[in-house]
PDB file of C-alpha atoms in Angstrom:
ATOM      1  CA  MET Y   1     -24.565  -5.112 238.323  1.00 46.00           C
ATOM      2  CA  GLU Y   2     -27.560  -7.769 238.406  1.00 48.00           C
ATOM      3  CA  PRO Y   3     -27.074 -10.350 235.818  1.00 49.00           C
ATOM      4  CA  GLY Y   4     -30.671  -9.339 234.050  1.00 45.00           C
ATOM      5  CA  VAL Y   5     -29.384  -5.428 233.839  1.00 44.00           C
ATOM      6  CA  GLU Y   6     -25.643  -7.501 232.647  1.00 45.00           C
ATOM      7  CA  GLU Y   7     -27.544  -8.765 229.753  1.00 46.00           C
ATOM      8  CA  LEU Y   8     -29.394  -5.836 228.677  1.00 45.00           C
ATOM      9  CA  MET Y   9     -26.633  -3.382 229.244  1.00 51.00           C
ATOM     10  CA  PRO Y  10     -23.544  -5.576 227.974  1.00 54.00           C
ATOM     11  CA  ARG Y  11     -19.821  -4.054 228.606  1.00 58.00           C
ATOM     12  CA  LEU Y  12     -18.186  -2.329 226.122  1.00 56.00           C
ATOM     13  CA  LEU Y  13     -14.780  -3.000 227.956  1.00 58.00           C
ATOM     14  CA  PRO Y  14     -13.764  -6.340 230.003  1.00 60.00           C
ATOM     15  CA  VAL Y  15     -13.025  -4.734 233.385  1.00 58.00           C
ATOM     16  CA  ASP Y  16     -11.891  -7.013 236.024  1.00 59.00           C
ATOM     17  CA  ASP Y  17     -12.153  -6.761 239.933  1.00 60.00           C
ATOM     18  CA  CYS Y  18      -9.515  -4.082 241.042  1.00 59.00           C
ATOM     19  CA  ASP Y  19      -7.397  -5.473 243.824  1.00 62.00           C
ATOM     20  CA  LEU Y  20      -7.239  -2.139 245.970  1.00 66.00           C
ATOM     21  CA  THR Y  21      -5.509  -1.365 249.026  1.00 65.00           C
ATOM     22  CA  GLU Y  22      -7.494  -1.153 251.987  1.00 67.00           C
ATOM     23  CA  ASP Y  23      -7.051   2.610 252.589  1.00 69.00           C
ATOM     24  CA  PHE Y  24      -8.942   3.179 248.993  1.00 73.00           C
ATOM     25  CA  ASP Y  25     -11.101   5.829 249.892  1.00 76.00           C
ATOM     26  CA  PRO Y  26     -13.760   6.310 247.135  1.00 74.00           C
ATOM     27  CA  THR Y  27     -14.822  10.351 247.967  1.00 75.00           C
ATOM     28  CA  VAL Y  28     -11.473  11.449 247.222  1.00 76.00           C
ATOM     29  CA  PRO Y  29     -10.206  11.943 243.592  1.00 79.00           C
ATOM     30  CA  PRO Y  30      -8.571   8.846 242.131  1.00 77.00           C
ATOM     31  CA  ARG Y  31      -4.923   8.263 241.846  1.00 76.00           C
ATOM     32  CA  THR Y  32      -4.698   5.578 239.812  1.00 79.00           C
ATOM     33  CA  PRO Y  33      -6.443   4.119 236.821  1.00 76.00           C
ATOM     34  CA  GLN Y  34      -7.869   1.214 239.233  1.00 76.00           C
ATOM     35  CA  GLU Y  35      -9.092   3.590 241.286  1.00 76.00           C
ATOM     36  CA  TYR Y  36     -10.755   5.301 238.653  1.00 80.00           C
ATOM     37  CA  LEU Y  37     -12.700   2.352 237.407  1.00 77.00           C
ATOM     38  CA  LYS Y  38     -13.629   1.075 241.059  1.00 77.00           C
ATOM     39  CA  ARG Y  39     -15.082   4.130 241.596  1.00 78.00           C
ATOM     40  CA  VAL Y  40     -17.191   4.662 237.972  1.00 76.00           C
ATOM     41  CA  GLN Y  41     -18.213   0.721 239.228  1.00 77.00           C
ATOM     42  CA  ILE Y  42     -19.508   2.146 243.177  1.00 78.00           C
ATOM     43  CA  GLU Y  43     -21.309   5.136 241.329  1.00 78.00           C
ATOM     44  CA  ALA Y  44     -23.127   3.205 238.639  1.00 75.00           C
ATOM     45  CA  ALA Y  45     -24.460   0.513 241.769  1.00 76.00           C
ATOM     46  CA  ARG Y  46     -25.769   3.427 243.598  1.00 77.00           C
ATOM     47  CA  CYS Y  47     -28.193   4.557 240.526  1.00 76.00           C
ATOM     48  CA  PRO Y  48     -31.624   4.052 241.125  1.00 76.00           C
ATOM     49  CA  ASP Y  49     -32.943   1.627 237.997  1.00 68.00           C
ATOM     50  CA  VAL Y  50     -36.057   4.558 237.319  1.00 70.00           C
ATOM     51  CA  VAL Y  51     -35.932   8.127 238.179  1.00 69.00           C
ATOM     52  CA  VAL Y  52     -39.160  10.112 238.513  1.00 72.00           C
ATOM     53  CA  ALA Y  53     -39.290  13.899 238.620  1.00 71.00           C
ATOM     54  CA  GLN Y  54     -40.789  15.813 241.160  1.00 71.00           C
ATOM     55  CA  ILE Y  55     -43.015  18.212 240.011  1.00 71.00           C
ATOM     56  CA  ASP Y  56     -44.735  20.613 241.705  1.00 67.00           C
ATOM     57  CA  PRO Y  57     -48.564  21.085 240.435  1.00 67.00           C
ATOM     58  CA  LYS Y  58     -48.744  24.947 242.007  1.00 60.00           C
ATOM     59  CA  LYS Y  59     -45.957  25.620 239.817  1.00 57.00           C
ATOM     60  CA  LEU Y  60     -47.901  24.605 236.588  1.00 58.00           C
ATOM     61  CA  LYS Y  61     -50.048  27.897 234.937  1.00 53.00           C
ATOM     62  CA  LYS Y  62     -53.905  26.917 235.359  1.00 50.00           C
ATOM     63  CA  LYS Y  63     -54.400  28.151 231.890  1.00 48.00           C
ATOM     64  CA  GLN Y  64     -51.802  27.345 229.242  1.00 50.00           C
ATOM     65  CA  THR Y  65     -51.575  28.693 226.151  1.00 48.00           C
ATOM     66  CA  VAL Y  66     -50.729  26.442 222.652  1.00 44.00           C
ATOM     67  CA  ASN Y  67     -50.124  28.117 219.702  1.00 46.00           C
ATOM     68  CA  VAL Y  68     -51.237  26.028 216.754  1.00 43.00           C
ATOM     69  CA  SER Y  69     -49.434  26.760 213.454  1.00 48.00           C
ATOM     70  CA  ILE Y  70     -51.725  26.238 210.440  1.00 50.00           C
ATOM     71  CA  SER Y  71     -50.571  25.925 207.210  1.00 63.00           C
ATOM     72  CA  GLY Y  72     -52.939  28.403 205.261  1.00 78.00           C
ATOM     73  CA  CYS Y  73     -54.395  31.573 206.232  1.00 88.00           C
ATOM     74  CA  GLN Y  74     -57.982  31.967 207.934  1.00 90.00           C
ATOM     75  CA  PRO Y  75     -60.665  32.411 205.545  1.00 89.00           C
ATOM     76  CA  ALA Y  76     -62.003  36.111 204.685  1.00 89.00           C
ATOM     77  CA  PRO Y  77     -65.394  37.241 206.813  1.00 86.00           C
ATOM     78  CA  GLU Y  78     -68.434  36.471 204.539  1.00 87.00           C
ATOM     79  CA  GLY Y  79     -68.691  39.428 202.124  1.00 87.00           C
ATOM     80  CA  PHE Y  80     -65.420  40.399 202.006  1.00 90.00           C
ATOM     81  CA  SER Y  81     -63.573  37.769 199.956  1.00 92.00           C
ATOM     82  CA  PRO Y  82     -61.759  39.498 197.463  1.00 95.00           C
ATOM     83  CA  THR Y  83     -62.261  38.322 193.701  1.00 96.00           C
ATOM     84  CA  LEU Y  84     -59.877  36.550 191.714  1.00 96.00           C
ATOM     85  CA  LYS Y  85     -59.881  39.669 189.063  1.00 97.00           C
ATOM     86  CA  TRP Y  86     -59.110  41.886 192.010  1.00 97.00           C
ATOM     87  CA  GLN Y  87     -56.303  40.433 193.303  1.00 97.00           C
ATOM     88  CA  GLN Y  88     -54.997  40.107 189.886  1.00 97.00           C
ATOM     89  CA  GLN Y  89     -55.318  43.682 189.291  1.00 97.00           C
ATOM     90  CA  GLN Y  90     -53.497  44.099 192.484  1.00 97.00           C
ATOM     91  CA  VAL Y  91     -50.533  41.900 191.437  1.00 97.00           C
ATOM     92  CA  ALA Y  92     -49.886  43.635 187.996  1.00 97.00           C
ATOM     93  CA  ASN Y  93     -50.115  47.410 190.205  1.00 97.00           C
ATOM     94  CA  PHE Y  94     -47.525  46.084 192.527  1.00 97.00           C
ATOM     95  CA  SER Y  95     -45.436  44.593 190.038  1.00 97.00           C
ATOM     96  CA  ALA Y  96     -45.200  48.088 188.085  1.00 97.00           C
ATOM     97  CA  VAL Y  97     -44.552  49.520 191.574  1.00 96.00           C
ATOM     98  CA  ARG Y  98     -41.525  47.146 191.802  1.00 96.00           C
ATOM     99  CA  GLN Y  99     -40.473  47.863 188.778  1.00 96.00           C
ATOM    100  CA  SER Y 100     -40.532  51.698 188.814  1.00 95.00           C
ATOM    101  CA  LEU Y 101     -38.820  51.418 192.071  1.00 94.00           C
ATOM    102  CA  ASN Y 102     -35.768  49.271 190.830  1.00 93.00           C
ATOM    103  CA  LYS Y 103     -35.237  51.195 187.533  1.00 94.00           C
ATOM    104  CA  HIS Y 104     -34.994  54.670 189.971  1.00 94.00           C
ATOM    105  CA  ARG Y 105     -33.856  53.523 192.736  1.00 92.00           C
ATOM    106  CA  ASN Y 106     -30.219  55.102 192.387  1.00 92.00           C
ATOM    107  CA  HIS Y 107     -31.703  58.542 191.401  1.00 94.00           C
ATOM    108  CA  TRP Y 108     -34.135  58.526 194.566  1.00 92.00           C
ATOM    109  CA  ARG Y 109     -30.959  57.431 196.536  1.00 91.00           C
ATOM    110  CA  SER Y 110     -28.945  60.458 195.630  1.00 91.00           C
ATOM    111  CA  GLN Y 111     -31.695  62.810 196.598  1.00 89.00           C
ATOM    112  CA  HIS Y 112     -30.897  64.468 200.030  1.00 88.00           C
ATOM    113  CA  LEU Y 113     -33.148  63.663 203.033  1.00 90.00           C
ATOM    114  CA  ASP Y 114     -34.805  66.517 205.048  1.00 87.00           C
ATOM    115  CA  SER Y 115     -32.823  67.906 207.783  1.00 85.00           C
ATOM    116  CA  ASN Y 116     -35.428  66.208 210.381  1.00 86.00           C
ATOM    117  CA  VAL Y 117     -34.913  62.684 208.820  1.00 90.00           C
ATOM    118  CA  THR Y 118     -32.500  60.387 210.891  1.00 91.00           C
ATOM    119  CA  MET Y 119     -32.889  56.620 209.727  1.00 95.00           C
ATOM    120  CA  PRO Y 120     -31.971  54.328 212.554  1.00 94.00           C
ATOM    121  CA  LYS Y 121     -29.474  51.855 212.287  1.00 95.00           C
ATOM    122  CA  SER Y 122     -30.277  48.532 210.880  1.00 94.00           C
ATOM    123  CA  GLU Y 123     -30.090  46.633 214.129  1.00 95.00           C
ATOM    124  CA  ASP Y 124     -31.989  49.553 216.142  1.00 95.00           C
ATOM    125  CA  GLU Y 125     -35.605  47.832 216.521  1.00 95.00           C
ATOM    126  CA  GLU Y 126     -36.962  50.541 218.827  1.00 94.00           C
ATOM    127  CA  GLY Y 127     -35.908  53.262 216.780  1.00 94.00           C
ATOM    128  CA  TRP Y 128     -37.537  51.506 213.623  1.00 96.00           C
ATOM    129  CA  LYS Y 129     -40.709  51.099 215.338  1.00 94.00           C
ATOM    130  CA  LYS Y 130     -41.203  54.671 215.928  1.00 93.00           C
ATOM    131  CA  PHE Y 131     -39.445  55.866 212.944  1.00 94.00           C
ATOM    132  CA  CYS Y 132     -42.127  54.117 210.700  1.00 94.00           C
ATOM    133  CA  LEU Y 133     -45.209  54.126 213.142  1.00 93.00           C
ATOM    134  CA  GLY Y 134     -44.694  57.273 215.182  1.00 89.00           C
ATOM    135  CA  GLU Y 135     -44.669  57.953 218.690  1.00 83.00           C
ATOM    136  CA  ARG Y 136     -48.464  58.342 218.912  1.00 80.00           C
ATOM    137  CA  VAL Y 137     -49.329  54.836 217.522  1.00 80.00           C
ATOM    138  CA  TYR Y 138     -45.934  53.035 219.009  1.00 72.00           C
ATOM    139  CA  SER Y 139     -47.104  54.517 222.444  1.00 76.00           C
ATOM    140  CA  GLU Y 140     -50.832  54.030 221.996  1.00 70.00           C
ATOM    141  CA  VAL Y 141     -51.359  57.523 222.074  1.00 58.00           C
ATOM    142  CA  ASP Y 142     -54.737  58.228 220.849  1.00 54.00           C
ATOM    143  CA  ALA Y 143     -55.018  61.681 219.832  1.00 50.00           C
ATOM    144  CA  LEU Y 144     -52.914  64.778 220.457  1.00 48.00           C
ATOM    145  CA  SER Y 145     -53.368  67.366 223.213  1.00 47.00           C
ATOM    146  CA  ASP Y 146     -54.936  70.569 222.633  1.00 42.00           C
ATOM    147  CA  ASN Y 147     -51.932  72.436 223.242  1.00 44.00           C
ATOM    148  CA  GLU Y 148     -49.596  70.627 220.877  1.00 51.00           C
ATOM    149  CA  ASN Y 149     -48.185  72.161 217.654  1.00 50.00           C
ATOM    150  CA  LEU Y 150     -50.773  71.255 214.786  1.00 48.00           C
ATOM    151  CA  GLY Y 151     -47.837  71.288 212.353  1.00 56.00           C
ATOM    152  CA  ILE Y 152     -46.710  67.819 210.644  1.00 69.00           C
ATOM    153  CA  ASP Y 153     -44.376  66.186 213.289  1.00 75.00           C
ATOM    154  CA  TYR Y 154     -42.927  63.407 212.023  1.00 75.00           C
ATOM    155  CA  MET Y 155     -41.845  61.869 215.037  1.00 77.00           C
ATOM    156  CA  LYS Y 156     -45.260  61.736 216.355  1.00 82.00           C
ATOM    157  CA  ILE Y 157     -47.182  60.340 213.304  1.00 85.00           C
ATOM    158  CA  GLY Y 158     -44.188  58.448 211.796  1.00 86.00           C
ATOM    159  CA  PHE Y 159     -42.251  59.353 208.271  1.00 92.00           C
ATOM    160  CA  PRO Y 160     -44.167  57.615 205.309  1.00 94.00           C
ATOM    161  CA  PRO Y 161     -42.217  55.191 203.623  1.00 95.00           C
ATOM    162  CA  LEU Y 162     -40.928  57.949 200.968  1.00 93.00           C
ATOM    163  CA  LEU Y 163     -38.752  56.649 197.966  1.00 94.00           C
ATOM    164  CA  SER Y 164     -35.881  58.917 199.216  1.00 93.00           C
ATOM    165  CA  ILE Y 165     -35.825  56.345 202.372  1.00 95.00           C
ATOM    166  CA  VAL Y 166     -36.703  53.195 201.068  1.00 95.00           C
ATOM    167  CA  SER Y 167     -33.986  53.652 198.466  1.00 95.00           C
ATOM    168  CA  ARG Y 168     -31.642  53.977 200.818  1.00 95.00           C
ATOM    169  CA  MET Y 169     -31.930  50.635 202.688  1.00 96.00           C
ATOM    170  CA  ASN Y 170     -30.151  47.632 201.701  1.00 95.00           C
ATOM    171  CA  GLN Y 171     -31.610  43.973 201.825  1.00 95.00           C
ATOM    172  CA  ALA Y 172     -30.379  43.172 205.021  1.00 95.00           C
ATOM    173  CA  THR Y 173     -32.071  46.618 206.617  1.00 96.00           C
ATOM    174  CA  VAL Y 174     -35.610  46.042 204.659  1.00 97.00           C
ATOM    175  CA  THR Y 175     -35.581  42.484 206.185  1.00 97.00           C
ATOM    176  CA  SER Y 176     -34.892  43.639 209.434  1.00 97.00           C
ATOM    177  CA  VAL Y 177     -37.605  46.613 209.308  1.00 97.00           C
ATOM    178  CA  LEU Y 178     -40.062  43.857 207.831  1.00 97.00           C
ATOM    179  CA  GLU Y 179     -39.367  41.561 211.105  1.00 97.00           C
ATOM    180  CA  TYR Y 180     -39.621  44.512 213.769  1.00 97.00           C
ATOM    181  CA  LEU Y 181     -42.844  45.352 212.146  1.00 97.00           C
ATOM    182  CA  ILE Y 182     -44.286  42.320 211.896  1.00 96.00           C
ATOM    183  CA  SER Y 183     -43.350  41.439 215.782  1.00 95.00           C
ATOM    184  CA  TRP Y 184     -45.235  44.270 216.353  1.00 94.00           C
ATOM    185  CA  PHE Y 185     -48.222  43.535 214.448  1.00 95.00           C
ATOM    186  CA  GLY Y 186     -48.028  40.370 216.436  1.00 92.00           C
ATOM    187  CA  GLU Y 187     -49.618  41.644 219.457  1.00 89.00           C
ATOM    188  CA  LYS Y 188     -51.125  45.249 218.104  1.00 91.00           C
ATOM    189  CA  LYS Y 189     -53.794  46.357 216.119  1.00 89.00           C
ATOM    190  CA  PHE Y 190     -53.456  46.955 212.065  1.00 93.00           C
ATOM    191  CA  THR Y 191     -52.881  50.798 211.214  1.00 92.00           C
ATOM    192  CA  PRO Y 192     -52.492  52.793 208.454  1.00 93.00           C
ATOM    193  CA  GLU Y 193     -49.198  53.468 209.012  1.00 93.00           C
ATOM    194  CA  LEU Y 194     -48.449  50.212 209.111  1.00 95.00           C
ATOM    195  CA  GLY Y 195     -49.895  49.167 206.026  1.00 96.00           C
ATOM    196  CA  ARG Y 196     -47.875  51.666 204.242  1.00 96.00           C
ATOM    197  CA  TRP Y 197     -44.810  50.335 205.462  1.00 97.00           C
ATOM    198  CA  LEU Y 198     -45.456  46.989 204.871  1.00 98.00           C
ATOM    199  CA  TYR Y 199     -46.684  47.392 201.426  1.00 98.00           C
ATOM    200  CA  ALA Y 200     -43.268  49.563 201.189  1.00 97.00           C
ATOM    201  CA  LEU Y 201     -41.168  46.837 202.509  1.00 97.00           C
ATOM    202  CA  LEU Y 202     -42.858  44.200 200.412  1.00 97.00           C
ATOM    203  CA  ALA Y 203     -41.972  45.997 197.342  1.00 97.00           C
ATOM    204  CA  CYS Y 204     -38.389  46.706 198.092  1.00 96.00           C
ATOM    205  CA  LEU Y 205     -38.070  42.661 198.904  1.00 96.00           C
ATOM    206  CA  GLU Y 206     -35.745  41.009 195.686  1.00 94.00           C
ATOM    207  CA  LYS Y 207     -36.682  37.934 194.534  1.00 91.00           C
ATOM    208  CA  PRO Y 208     -36.215  34.712 195.118  1.00 92.00           C
ATOM    209  CA  LEU Y 209     -36.800  35.350 198.407  1.00 92.00           C
ATOM    210  CA  LEU Y 210     -33.890  34.665 201.366  1.00 90.00           C
ATOM    211  CA  PRO Y 211     -35.127  31.813 203.676  1.00 91.00           C
ATOM    212  CA  GLU Y 212     -35.523  34.824 206.579  1.00 92.00           C
ATOM    213  CA  ALA Y 213     -38.036  36.866 204.398  1.00 95.00           C
ATOM    214  CA  HIS Y 214     -39.768  33.991 203.222  1.00 94.00           C
ATOM    215  CA  SER Y 215     -40.594  32.815 206.914  1.00 95.00           C
ATOM    216  CA  LEU Y 216     -41.285  36.271 207.682  1.00 96.00           C
ATOM    217  CA  ILE Y 217     -44.037  37.322 204.665  1.00 97.00           C
ATOM    218  CA  ARG Y 218     -45.634  34.050 205.433  1.00 97.00           C
ATOM    219  CA  GLN Y 219     -45.912  34.595 209.204  1.00 96.00           C
ATOM    220  CA  LEU Y 220     -47.315  38.584 208.123  1.00 97.00           C
ATOM    221  CA  ALA Y 221     -50.361  36.779 205.611  1.00 97.00           C
ATOM    222  CA  ARG Y 222     -51.227  34.549 208.731  1.00 96.00           C
ATOM    223  CA  ARG Y 223     -51.675  37.417 211.067  1.00 96.00           C
ATOM    224  CA  CYS Y 224     -53.544  39.699 208.235  1.00 96.00           C
ATOM    225  CA  SER Y 225     -56.023  36.725 207.858  1.00 95.00           C
ATOM    226  CA  GLU Y 226     -56.614  36.668 211.716  1.00 94.00           C
ATOM    227  CA  VAL Y 227     -57.045  39.902 212.162  1.00 93.00           C
ATOM    228  CA  ARG Y 228     -59.554  40.229 209.233  1.00 92.00           C
ATOM    229  CA  LEU Y 229     -61.528  37.438 210.944  1.00 89.00           C
ATOM    230  CA  LEU Y 230     -61.694  39.298 214.113  1.00 86.00           C
ATOM    231  CA  GLU Y 231     -62.353  42.921 212.753  1.00 77.00           C
ATOM    232  CA  GLU Y 232     -65.357  43.819 214.914  1.00 70.00           C
ATOM    233  CA  ASN Y 233     -66.394  46.578 212.987  1.00 75.00           C
ATOM    234  CA  LYS Y 234     -65.942  45.040 209.615  1.00 79.00           C
ATOM    235  CA  ASN Y 235     -64.194  48.165 208.216  1.00 85.00           C
ATOM    236  CA  GLU Y 236     -64.207  47.454 204.478  1.00 88.00           C
ATOM    237  CA  GLU Y 237     -61.437  49.863 204.281  1.00 91.00           C
ATOM    238  CA  GLN Y 238     -59.292  48.151 206.647  1.00 93.00           C
ATOM    239  CA  ILE Y 239     -60.147  44.557 205.457  1.00 93.00           C
ATOM    240  CA  SER Y 240     -59.438  45.651 202.249  1.00 94.00           C
ATOM    241  CA  ALA Y 241     -55.842  46.579 203.099  1.00 95.00           C
ATOM    242  CA  LEU Y 242     -55.678  43.432 205.202  1.00 96.00           C
ATOM    243  CA  ASN Y 243     -56.767  41.492 201.816  1.00 96.00           C
ATOM    244  CA  LEU Y 244     -54.113  43.221 199.872  1.00 97.00           C
ATOM    245  CA  ILE Y 245     -51.143  42.380 201.807  1.00 97.00           C
ATOM    246  CA  ILE Y 246     -52.422  38.430 201.697  1.00 97.00           C
ATOM    247  CA  CYS Y 247     -52.753  38.733 198.139  1.00 97.00           C
ATOM    248  CA  LEU Y 248     -49.135  40.453 197.437  1.00 97.00           C
ATOM    249  CA  VAL Y 249     -47.348  37.439 199.522  1.00 97.00           C
ATOM    250  CA  SER Y 250     -49.746  34.487 198.289  1.00 96.00           C
ATOM    251  CA  ARG Y 251     -49.918  35.553 194.536  1.00 96.00           C
ATOM    252  CA  TYR Y 252     -47.232  37.644 193.937  1.00 97.00           C
ATOM    253  CA  PHE Y 253     -44.316  35.997 196.299  1.00 97.00           C
ATOM    254  CA  ASP Y 254     -45.649  32.734 194.930  1.00 94.00           C
ATOM    255  CA  GLN Y 255     -46.970  31.254 198.716  1.00 95.00           C
ATOM    256  CA  ARG Y 256     -50.287  29.821 196.695  1.00 93.00           C
ATOM    257  CA  ASP Y 257     -51.363  28.116 199.576  1.00 94.00           C
ATOM    258  CA  LEU Y 258     -51.767  31.272 201.462  1.00 95.00           C
ATOM    259  CA  ALA Y 259     -53.986  32.728 198.773  1.00 93.00           C
ATOM    260  CA  ASP Y 260     -57.799  33.426 199.240  1.00 93.00           C
ATOM    261  CA  GLU Y 261     -59.660  31.497 196.754  1.00 89.00           C
ATOM    262  CA  PRO Y 262     -63.160  33.133 195.256  1.00 79.00           C
TER     263      PRO Y 262
END
């Protein structure tokens, strides 16, 4: 090594010059400790002082998307911000729903499910999305065909979050299904089917929240705030539903930094 480099990178252990035989070949595996140390010295001497990565600019995307995480929610559209009184009433109603659910959980769990209800396994993400949202929403089919049976087909329109269904879901399943639906909502539009299930799953979440559930509901509130801000038609019913979810996450589950302030 050069003297300057020697001073900046001192040897941890003193190594004297090795007396090796003339037939020493640095390309073959070392046979003795001396040959190994000599080989290390030779490889270190060949290393350049500065290494520059070769980057092909053509492989870089012309427009790169940068996701910036914000701590709070986007404000509600002008004229659609919920009042504090409305938010307090929603929290009271939600608390009553949770108390009733906990009180009667064992009763509803004991009720027999209809023969057409087959709950997916907890890890079946696609199965749960279709179960909750229905094949039409999940597959983004706008309407029934004229030749289709007009009777209720829950496989197509999605199963509602009946008490007999959600009472059978343990906390791991509740958290998993919530994660699946939030993931779907991250790229899709808000629908009544989605809203009903999100409300029901929030009602099933036990407090204190597990870390993964805490992160999920904050993600959900932020997504709701983004969707209501981008709502072109300013559908009052839909914005009210989004306001409700943000309200429950922020004020019932104590995520106050996400709350809509009147």
